[in-house]
Amino acid sequence: LLSTFVEKPLHSKLDLMDELLITLAKLRRGYENQDLAYRVGIDVKYISTIFHRWLDLLYRKFKQLIMWPNRIALKHNLPKCFRGKYVNAVCIIDCFEVFMQTPSLLAAQTATY
């Protein structure tokens, strides 16, 4: 399935599925490159290369699924506290990250999200 839209690099030590899983693990769980490199047994620089390559591939494959509302809809749905001061705001980026301990039980892990 993956080989239909991505080619394996010539000097790759991992197969495509492993590279995709590394990317998804980094996106979902926020693992550091050093942690992923240790888990998989490859160089930290290679983790970064894999992540950026797959991020670009996933964007190109799924970009048509991203829908952005028109300006009228954005203005209509702008939070009230923004309407006076930030009339032309079209996007609010929230980069808040909280580190927490994850329970060992799977059922308890799913409850934390």
PDB file of C-alpha atoms in Angstrom:
ATOM      1  CA  LEU A   1       0.000   0.000   0.000  1.00  0.00           C
ATOM      2  CA  LEU A   2       2.710   2.490   0.961  1.00  0.00           C
ATOM      3  CA  SER A   3       4.885   1.736  -2.033  1.00  0.00           C
ATOM      4  CA  THR A   4       2.170   3.059  -4.352  1.00  0.00           C
ATOM      5  CA  PHE A   5       2.897   6.666  -3.398  1.00  0.00           C
ATOM      6  CA  VAL A   6       6.378   6.618  -1.852  1.00  0.00           C
ATOM      7  CA  GLU A   7       9.712   5.163  -2.884  1.00  0.00           C
ATOM      8  CA  LYS A   8      12.114   3.691  -0.375  1.00  0.00           C
ATOM      9  CA  PRO A   9      15.370   5.697  -0.202  1.00  0.00           C
ATOM     10  CA  LEU A  10      18.415   3.824  -1.489  1.00  0.00           C
ATOM     11  CA  HIS A  11      20.371   3.898   1.772  1.00  0.00           C
ATOM     12  CA  SER A  12      17.430   3.324   4.109  1.00  0.00           C
ATOM     13  CA  LYS A  13      18.002   0.981   7.039  1.00  0.00           C
ATOM     14  CA  LEU A  14      14.275   0.672   7.756  1.00  0.00           C
ATOM     15  CA  ASP A  15      11.335  -0.402   5.661  1.00  0.00           C
ATOM     16  CA  LEU A  16       8.576   2.060   4.754  1.00  0.00           C
ATOM     17  CA  MET A  17       6.151   0.816   7.407  1.00  0.00           C
ATOM     18  CA  ASP A  18       8.726   1.397  10.162  1.00  0.00           C
ATOM     19  CA  GLU A  19       9.405   4.906   8.873  1.00  0.00           C
ATOM     20  CA  LEU A  20       5.686   5.689   8.835  1.00  0.00           C
ATOM     21  CA  LEU A  21       5.250   4.301  12.361  1.00  0.00           C
ATOM     22  CA  ILE A  22       8.128   6.478  13.605  1.00  0.00           C
ATOM     23  CA  THR A  23       6.441   9.527  12.103  1.00  0.00           C
ATOM     24  CA  LEU A  24       3.039   8.675  13.551  1.00  0.00           C
ATOM     25  CA  ALA A  25       4.553   7.945  16.981  1.00  0.00           C
ATOM     26  CA  LYS A  26       6.286  11.328  16.969  1.00  0.00           C
ATOM     27  CA  LEU A  27       3.097  13.112  15.932  1.00  0.00           C
ATOM     28  CA  ARG A  28       0.801  11.305  18.365  1.00  0.00           C
ATOM     29  CA  ARG A  29       3.004  10.781  21.401  1.00  0.00           C
ATOM     30  CA  GLY A  30       5.539  13.598  20.957  1.00  0.00           C
ATOM     31  CA  TYR A  31       8.595  11.380  21.373  1.00  0.00           C
ATOM     32  CA  GLU A  32      11.960  13.125  21.128  1.00  0.00           C
ATOM     33  CA  ASN A  33      14.220  12.214  18.199  1.00  0.00           C
ATOM     34  CA  GLN A  34      16.828  10.785  20.574  1.00  0.00           C
ATOM     35  CA  ASP A  35      14.238   8.516  22.200  1.00  0.00           C
ATOM     36  CA  LEU A  36      12.994   7.224  18.839  1.00  0.00           C
ATOM     37  CA  ALA A  37      16.555   6.711  17.599  1.00  0.00           C
ATOM     38  CA  TYR A  38      17.362   4.636  20.681  1.00  0.00           C
ATOM     39  CA  ARG A  39      14.183   2.557  20.352  1.00  0.00           C
ATOM     40  CA  VAL A  40      14.777   1.768  16.677  1.00  0.00           C
ATOM     41  CA  GLY A  41      18.567   1.584  16.842  1.00  0.00           C
ATOM     42  CA  ILE A  42      19.472   4.249  14.292  1.00  0.00           C
ATOM     43  CA  ASP A  43      21.159   7.667  14.294  1.00  0.00           C
ATOM     44  CA  VAL A  44      19.259  10.698  15.649  1.00  0.00           C
ATOM     45  CA  LYS A  45      19.846  12.665  12.416  1.00  0.00           C
ATOM     46  CA  TYR A  46      18.162   9.901  10.448  1.00  0.00           C
ATOM     47  CA  ILE A  47      15.032  10.154  12.633  1.00  0.00           C
ATOM     48  CA  SER A  48      14.756  13.836  11.735  1.00  0.00           C
ATOM     49  CA  THR A  49      15.180  13.049   8.032  1.00  0.00           C
ATOM     50  CA  ILE A  50      12.503  10.337   8.196  1.00  0.00           C
ATOM     51  CA  PHE A  51      10.075  12.591  10.050  1.00  0.00           C
ATOM     52  CA  HIS A  52      10.393  15.537   7.666  1.00  0.00           C
ATOM     53  CA  ARG A  53      10.225  13.335   4.574  1.00  0.00           C
ATOM     54  CA  TRP A  54       7.069  11.566   5.765  1.00  0.00           C
ATOM     55  CA  LEU A  55       5.469  14.812   6.906  1.00  0.00           C
ATOM     56  CA  ASP A  56       5.920  16.159   3.388  1.00  0.00           C
ATOM     57  CA  LEU A  57       4.619  12.927   1.819  1.00  0.00           C
ATOM     58  CA  LEU A  58       1.537  12.852   4.061  1.00  0.00           C
ATOM     59  CA  TYR A  59       0.811  16.493   3.274  1.00  0.00           C
ATOM     60  CA  ARG A  60       1.028  15.907  -0.475  1.00  0.00           C
ATOM     61  CA  LYS A  61      -1.178  12.820  -0.221  1.00  0.00           C
ATOM     62  CA  PHE A  62      -3.883  14.295   2.019  1.00  0.00           C
ATOM     63  CA  LYS A  63      -3.821  18.045   1.271  1.00  0.00           C
ATOM     64  CA  GLN A  64      -7.144  17.859  -0.587  1.00  0.00           C
ATOM     65  CA  LEU A  65      -8.791  16.731   2.672  1.00  0.00           C
ATOM     66  CA  ILE A  66      -7.883  19.981   4.454  1.00  0.00           C
ATOM     67  CA  MET A  67     -10.772  22.426   4.195  1.00  0.00           C
ATOM     68  CA  TRP A  68     -10.399  26.073   5.127  1.00  0.00           C
ATOM     69  CA  PRO A  69     -13.537  28.200   5.575  1.00  0.00           C
ATOM     70  CA  ASN A  70     -13.969  31.410   3.592  1.00  0.00           C
ATOM     71  CA  ARG A  71     -13.354  34.816   5.200  1.00  0.00           C
ATOM     72  CA  ILE A  72     -17.063  35.497   5.802  1.00  0.00           C
ATOM     73  CA  ALA A  73     -17.470  32.258   7.754  1.00  0.00           C
ATOM     74  CA  LEU A  74     -14.300  32.997   9.708  1.00  0.00           C
ATOM     75  CA  LYS A  75     -15.528  36.475  10.703  1.00  0.00           C
ATOM     76  CA  HIS A  76     -18.938  35.102  11.649  1.00  0.00           C
ATOM     77  CA  ASN A  77     -17.411  32.462  13.955  1.00  0.00           C
ATOM     78  CA  LEU A  78     -14.702  34.663  15.470  1.00  0.00           C
ATOM     79  CA  PRO A  79     -14.799  34.506  19.298  1.00  0.00           C
ATOM     80  CA  LYS A  80     -16.517  37.557  20.827  1.00  0.00           C
ATOM     81  CA  CYS A  81     -13.400  38.546  22.743  1.00  0.00           C
ATOM     82  CA  PHE A  82     -11.518  38.804  19.412  1.00  0.00           C
ATOM     83  CA  ARG A  83     -14.116  40.822  17.461  1.00  0.00           C
ATOM     84  CA  GLY A  84     -13.091  44.265  18.687  1.00  0.00           C
ATOM     85  CA  LYS A  85      -9.345  43.877  18.711  1.00  0.00           C
ATOM     86  CA  TYR A  86      -8.525  41.185  16.136  1.00  0.00           C
ATOM     87  CA  VAL A  87     -11.092  41.727  13.393  1.00  0.00           C
ATOM     88  CA  ASN A  88      -8.856  40.318  10.646  1.00  0.00           C
ATOM     89  CA  ALA A  89      -7.781  37.188  12.547  1.00  0.00           C
ATOM     90  CA  VAL A  90      -8.157  34.071  10.415  1.00  0.00           C
ATOM     91  CA  CYS A  91      -6.271  31.522  12.487  1.00  0.00           C
ATOM     92  CA  ILE A  92      -5.493  30.977  16.157  1.00  0.00           C
ATOM     93  CA  ILE A  93      -2.495  28.749  16.753  1.00  0.00           C
ATOM     94  CA  ASP A  94      -2.340  27.084  20.145  1.00  0.00           C
ATOM     95  CA  CYS A  95       1.044  25.561  20.938  1.00  0.00           C
ATOM     96  CA  PHE A  96       0.405  24.525  24.516  1.00  0.00           C
ATOM     97  CA  GLU A  97       2.044  21.304  25.668  1.00  0.00           C
ATOM     98  CA  VAL A  98       1.613  19.529  28.978  1.00  0.00           C
ATOM     99  CA  PHE A  99       3.853  16.658  30.059  1.00  0.00           C
ATOM    100  CA  MET A 100       2.245  14.060  32.264  1.00  0.00           C
ATOM    101  CA  GLN A 101       2.835  10.576  33.539  1.00  0.00           C
ATOM    102  CA  THR A 102       0.978   7.928  31.563  1.00  0.00           C
ATOM    103  CA  PRO A 103      -0.741   5.098  33.449  1.00  0.00           C
ATOM    104  CA  SER A 104       0.430   1.581  32.599  1.00  0.00           C
ATOM    105  CA  LEU A 105      -3.109   0.209  32.138  1.00  0.00           C
ATOM    106  CA  LEU A 106      -4.346   0.681  28.570  1.00  0.00           C
ATOM    107  CA  ALA A 107      -7.877   1.614  29.669  1.00  0.00           C
ATOM    108  CA  ALA A 108      -6.484   4.292  31.971  1.00  0.00           C
ATOM    109  CA  GLN A 109      -4.214   5.603  29.191  1.00  0.00           C
ATOM    110  CA  THR A 110      -7.152   6.199  26.860  1.00  0.00           C
ATOM    111  CA  ALA A 111      -8.956   8.115  29.603  1.00  0.00           C
ATOM    112  CA  THR A 112      -6.101  10.635  29.826  1.00  0.00           C
ATOM    113  CA  TYR A 113      -6.766  11.946  26.326  1.00  0.00           C
TER     114      TYR A 113
END
